[in-house]
Amino acid sequence: MFRSAAALAAACLAVPATYAADAPDPAPRWLSAQVFAPTHAFAPPPAPGSVEERLDLDRLRALIAATPPARREQADWDGKHEEPAIFDQALGQDLAKLPIPWRC
């Protein structure tokens, strides 16, 4: 039993070491503008006056109509008060106490 547990532990420890040895460059890589261009990632907007545009706008109006008034008021307030506090609850911390890159 002990030998099996020891062999399993050794195998688990060896897998990350093997992967790290095979990785050519562990540094993070960023996508270039050529690789990730918005025109490659997103479809162009529908042509003005087209059926597709009308359908998109109808869907948008339906979403807005189905949204509770309290949520619309909150979204309106958030739009008028662009500050990090709107993300505090989601992130679980007071972003105003962190460095101030959001003001730039």
PDB file of C-alpha atoms in Angstrom:
ATOM      1  CA  MET A   1       0.000   0.000   0.000  1.00  0.00           C
ATOM      2  CA  PHE A   2       2.783   2.421   0.962  1.00  0.00           C
ATOM      3  CA  ARG A   3       4.703   1.704  -2.251  1.00  0.00           C
ATOM      4  CA  SER A   4       1.618   2.443  -4.358  1.00  0.00           C
ATOM      5  CA  ALA A   5       1.019   5.742  -2.572  1.00  0.00           C
ATOM      6  CA  ALA A   6       4.689   6.702  -2.910  1.00  0.00           C
ATOM      7  CA  ALA A   7       4.707   5.809  -6.611  1.00  0.00           C
ATOM      8  CA  LEU A   8       1.526   7.848  -7.197  1.00  0.00           C
ATOM      9  CA  ALA A   9       2.971  10.856  -5.359  1.00  0.00           C
ATOM     10  CA  ALA A  10       6.220  10.626  -7.351  1.00  0.00           C
ATOM     11  CA  ALA A  11       4.285  10.456 -10.625  1.00  0.00           C
ATOM     12  CA  CYS A  12       2.187  13.504  -9.693  1.00  0.00           C
ATOM     13  CA  LEU A  13       5.311  15.482  -8.856  1.00  0.00           C
ATOM     14  CA  ALA A  14       7.080  14.434 -12.047  1.00  0.00           C
ATOM     15  CA  VAL A  15       4.319  15.547 -14.429  1.00  0.00           C
ATOM     16  CA  PRO A  16       4.706  19.325 -13.826  1.00  0.00           C
ATOM     17  CA  ALA A  17       8.505  19.025 -13.995  1.00  0.00           C
ATOM     18  CA  THR A  18       8.277  17.163 -17.294  1.00  0.00           C
ATOM     19  CA  TYR A  19       5.854  19.733 -18.723  1.00  0.00           C
ATOM     20  CA  ALA A  20       8.063  22.632 -17.615  1.00  0.00           C
ATOM     21  CA  ALA A  21      11.081  21.037 -19.270  1.00  0.00           C
ATOM     22  CA  ASP A  22       9.159  20.695 -22.560  1.00  0.00           C
ATOM     23  CA  ALA A  23       7.865  24.277 -22.537  1.00  0.00           C
ATOM     24  CA  PRO A  24      10.124  26.387 -24.769  1.00  0.00           C
ATOM     25  CA  ASP A  25       9.427  29.729 -23.052  1.00  0.00           C
ATOM     26  CA  PRO A  26       7.390  29.997 -19.844  1.00  0.00           C
ATOM     27  CA  ALA A  27       7.069  33.802 -20.138  1.00  0.00           C
ATOM     28  CA  PRO A  28       3.538  35.093 -20.777  1.00  0.00           C
ATOM     29  CA  ARG A  29       2.765  36.020 -24.333  1.00  0.00           C
ATOM     30  CA  TRP A  30       0.483  38.785 -25.537  1.00  0.00           C
ATOM     31  CA  LEU A  31      -1.544  38.662 -28.712  1.00  0.00           C
ATOM     32  CA  SER A  32      -0.391  41.082 -31.341  1.00  0.00           C
ATOM     33  CA  ALA A  33      -2.787  43.486 -33.033  1.00  0.00           C
ATOM     34  CA  GLN A  34      -2.271  41.547 -36.267  1.00  0.00           C
ATOM     35  CA  VAL A  35      -3.250  38.232 -34.664  1.00  0.00           C
ATOM     36  CA  PHE A  36      -6.194  39.550 -32.681  1.00  0.00           C
ATOM     37  CA  ALA A  37      -7.784  42.269 -34.747  1.00  0.00           C
ATOM     38  CA  PRO A  38     -11.411  43.092 -33.935  1.00  0.00           C
ATOM     39  CA  THR A  39     -12.244  42.579 -37.604  1.00  0.00           C
ATOM     40  CA  HIS A  40     -11.129  38.940 -37.228  1.00  0.00           C
ATOM     41  CA  ALA A  41     -12.940  38.369 -33.942  1.00  0.00           C
ATOM     42  CA  PHE A  42     -16.261  40.106 -34.524  1.00  0.00           C
ATOM     43  CA  ALA A  43     -18.637  40.274 -37.433  1.00  0.00           C
ATOM     44  CA  PRO A  44     -19.131  43.712 -38.942  1.00  0.00           C
ATOM     45  CA  PRO A  45     -22.267  45.575 -37.886  1.00  0.00           C
ATOM     46  CA  PRO A  46     -25.308  45.168 -40.088  1.00  0.00           C
ATOM     47  CA  ALA A  47     -25.785  47.670 -42.867  1.00  0.00           C
ATOM     48  CA  PRO A  48     -27.893  50.695 -41.920  1.00  0.00           C
ATOM     49  CA  GLY A  49     -31.534  50.147 -42.820  1.00  0.00           C
ATOM     50  CA  SER A  50     -31.048  46.408 -43.414  1.00  0.00           C
ATOM     51  CA  VAL A  51     -33.290  43.628 -42.138  1.00  0.00           C
ATOM     52  CA  GLU A  52     -30.437  42.477 -39.890  1.00  0.00           C
ATOM     53  CA  GLU A  53     -30.155  45.912 -38.312  1.00  0.00           C
ATOM     54  CA  ARG A  54     -33.902  46.024 -37.682  1.00  0.00           C
ATOM     55  CA  LEU A  55     -33.785  42.570 -36.055  1.00  0.00           C
ATOM     56  CA  ASP A  56     -30.820  43.589 -33.870  1.00  0.00           C
ATOM     57  CA  LEU A  57     -32.596  46.747 -32.742  1.00  0.00           C
ATOM     58  CA  ASP A  58     -35.829  44.825 -32.080  1.00  0.00           C
ATOM     59  CA  ARG A  59     -33.907  42.370 -29.881  1.00  0.00           C
ATOM     60  CA  LEU A  60     -32.233  45.233 -28.047  1.00  0.00           C
ATOM     61  CA  ARG A  61     -35.562  46.976 -27.437  1.00  0.00           C
ATOM     62  CA  ALA A  62     -37.065  43.698 -26.171  1.00  0.00           C
ATOM     63  CA  LEU A  63     -34.167  43.255 -23.725  1.00  0.00           C
ATOM     64  CA  ILE A  64     -34.572  46.804 -22.450  1.00  0.00           C
ATOM     65  CA  ALA A  65     -38.332  46.375 -22.078  1.00  0.00           C
ATOM     66  CA  ALA A  66     -37.833  43.126 -20.112  1.00  0.00           C
ATOM     67  CA  THR A  67     -35.318  44.704 -17.727  1.00  0.00           C
ATOM     68  CA  PRO A  68     -36.758  45.693 -14.337  1.00  0.00           C
ATOM     69  CA  PRO A  69     -36.843  49.474 -13.757  1.00  0.00           C
ATOM     70  CA  ALA A  70     -34.532  49.209 -10.740  1.00  0.00           C
ATOM     71  CA  ARG A  71     -31.869  47.507 -12.871  1.00  0.00           C
ATOM     72  CA  ARG A  72     -32.203  50.143 -15.614  1.00  0.00           C
ATOM     73  CA  GLU A  73     -31.796  52.885 -13.001  1.00  0.00           C
ATOM     74  CA  GLN A  74     -28.680  51.144 -11.645  1.00  0.00           C
ATOM     75  CA  ALA A  75     -27.215  50.851 -15.152  1.00  0.00           C
ATOM     76  CA  ASP A  76     -27.950  54.529 -15.809  1.00  0.00           C
ATOM     77  CA  TRP A  77     -26.267  55.512 -12.531  1.00  0.00           C
ATOM     78  CA  ASP A  78     -23.258  53.306 -13.329  1.00  0.00           C
ATOM     79  CA  GLY A  79     -22.925  54.968 -16.735  1.00  0.00           C
ATOM     80  CA  LYS A  80     -22.960  58.446 -15.223  1.00  0.00           C
ATOM     81  CA  HIS A  81     -20.537  57.557 -12.402  1.00  0.00           C
ATOM     82  CA  GLU A  82     -17.654  55.777 -14.067  1.00  0.00           C
ATOM     83  CA  GLU A  83     -15.529  54.911 -11.090  1.00  0.00           C
ATOM     84  CA  PRO A  84     -13.999  51.709  -9.757  1.00  0.00           C
ATOM     85  CA  ALA A  85     -16.649  51.391  -7.019  1.00  0.00           C
ATOM     86  CA  ILE A  86     -19.010  49.706  -9.482  1.00  0.00           C
ATOM     87  CA  PHE A  87     -16.654  46.697  -9.483  1.00  0.00           C
ATOM     88  CA  ASP A  88     -16.000  46.559  -5.717  1.00  0.00           C
ATOM     89  CA  GLN A  89     -18.678  43.985  -4.968  1.00  0.00           C
ATOM     90  CA  ALA A  90     -17.684  41.707  -7.851  1.00  0.00           C
ATOM     91  CA  LEU A  91     -13.989  41.808  -6.920  1.00  0.00           C
ATOM     92  CA  GLY A  92     -14.487  41.748  -3.172  1.00  0.00           C
ATOM     93  CA  GLN A  93     -12.305  44.771  -2.429  1.00  0.00           C
ATOM     94  CA  ASP A  94     -12.395  48.561  -2.408  1.00  0.00           C
ATOM     95  CA  LEU A  95     -10.663  49.511  -5.650  1.00  0.00           C
ATOM     96  CA  ALA A  96     -10.401  53.172  -4.605  1.00  0.00           C
ATOM     97  CA  LYS A  97      -7.761  52.081  -2.070  1.00  0.00           C
ATOM     98  CA  LEU A  98      -5.548  50.604  -4.794  1.00  0.00           C
ATOM     99  CA  PRO A  99      -3.194  52.550  -7.105  1.00  0.00           C
ATOM    100  CA  ILE A 100      -5.020  54.936  -9.411  1.00  0.00           C
ATOM    101  CA  PRO A 101      -4.500  53.717 -13.022  1.00  0.00           C
ATOM    102  CA  TRP A 102      -8.240  53.979 -13.704  1.00  0.00           C
ATOM    103  CA  ARG A 103      -8.018  57.803 -13.520  1.00  0.00           C
ATOM    104  CA  CYS A 104      -5.540  58.030 -16.404  1.00  0.00           C
TER     105      CYS A 104
END
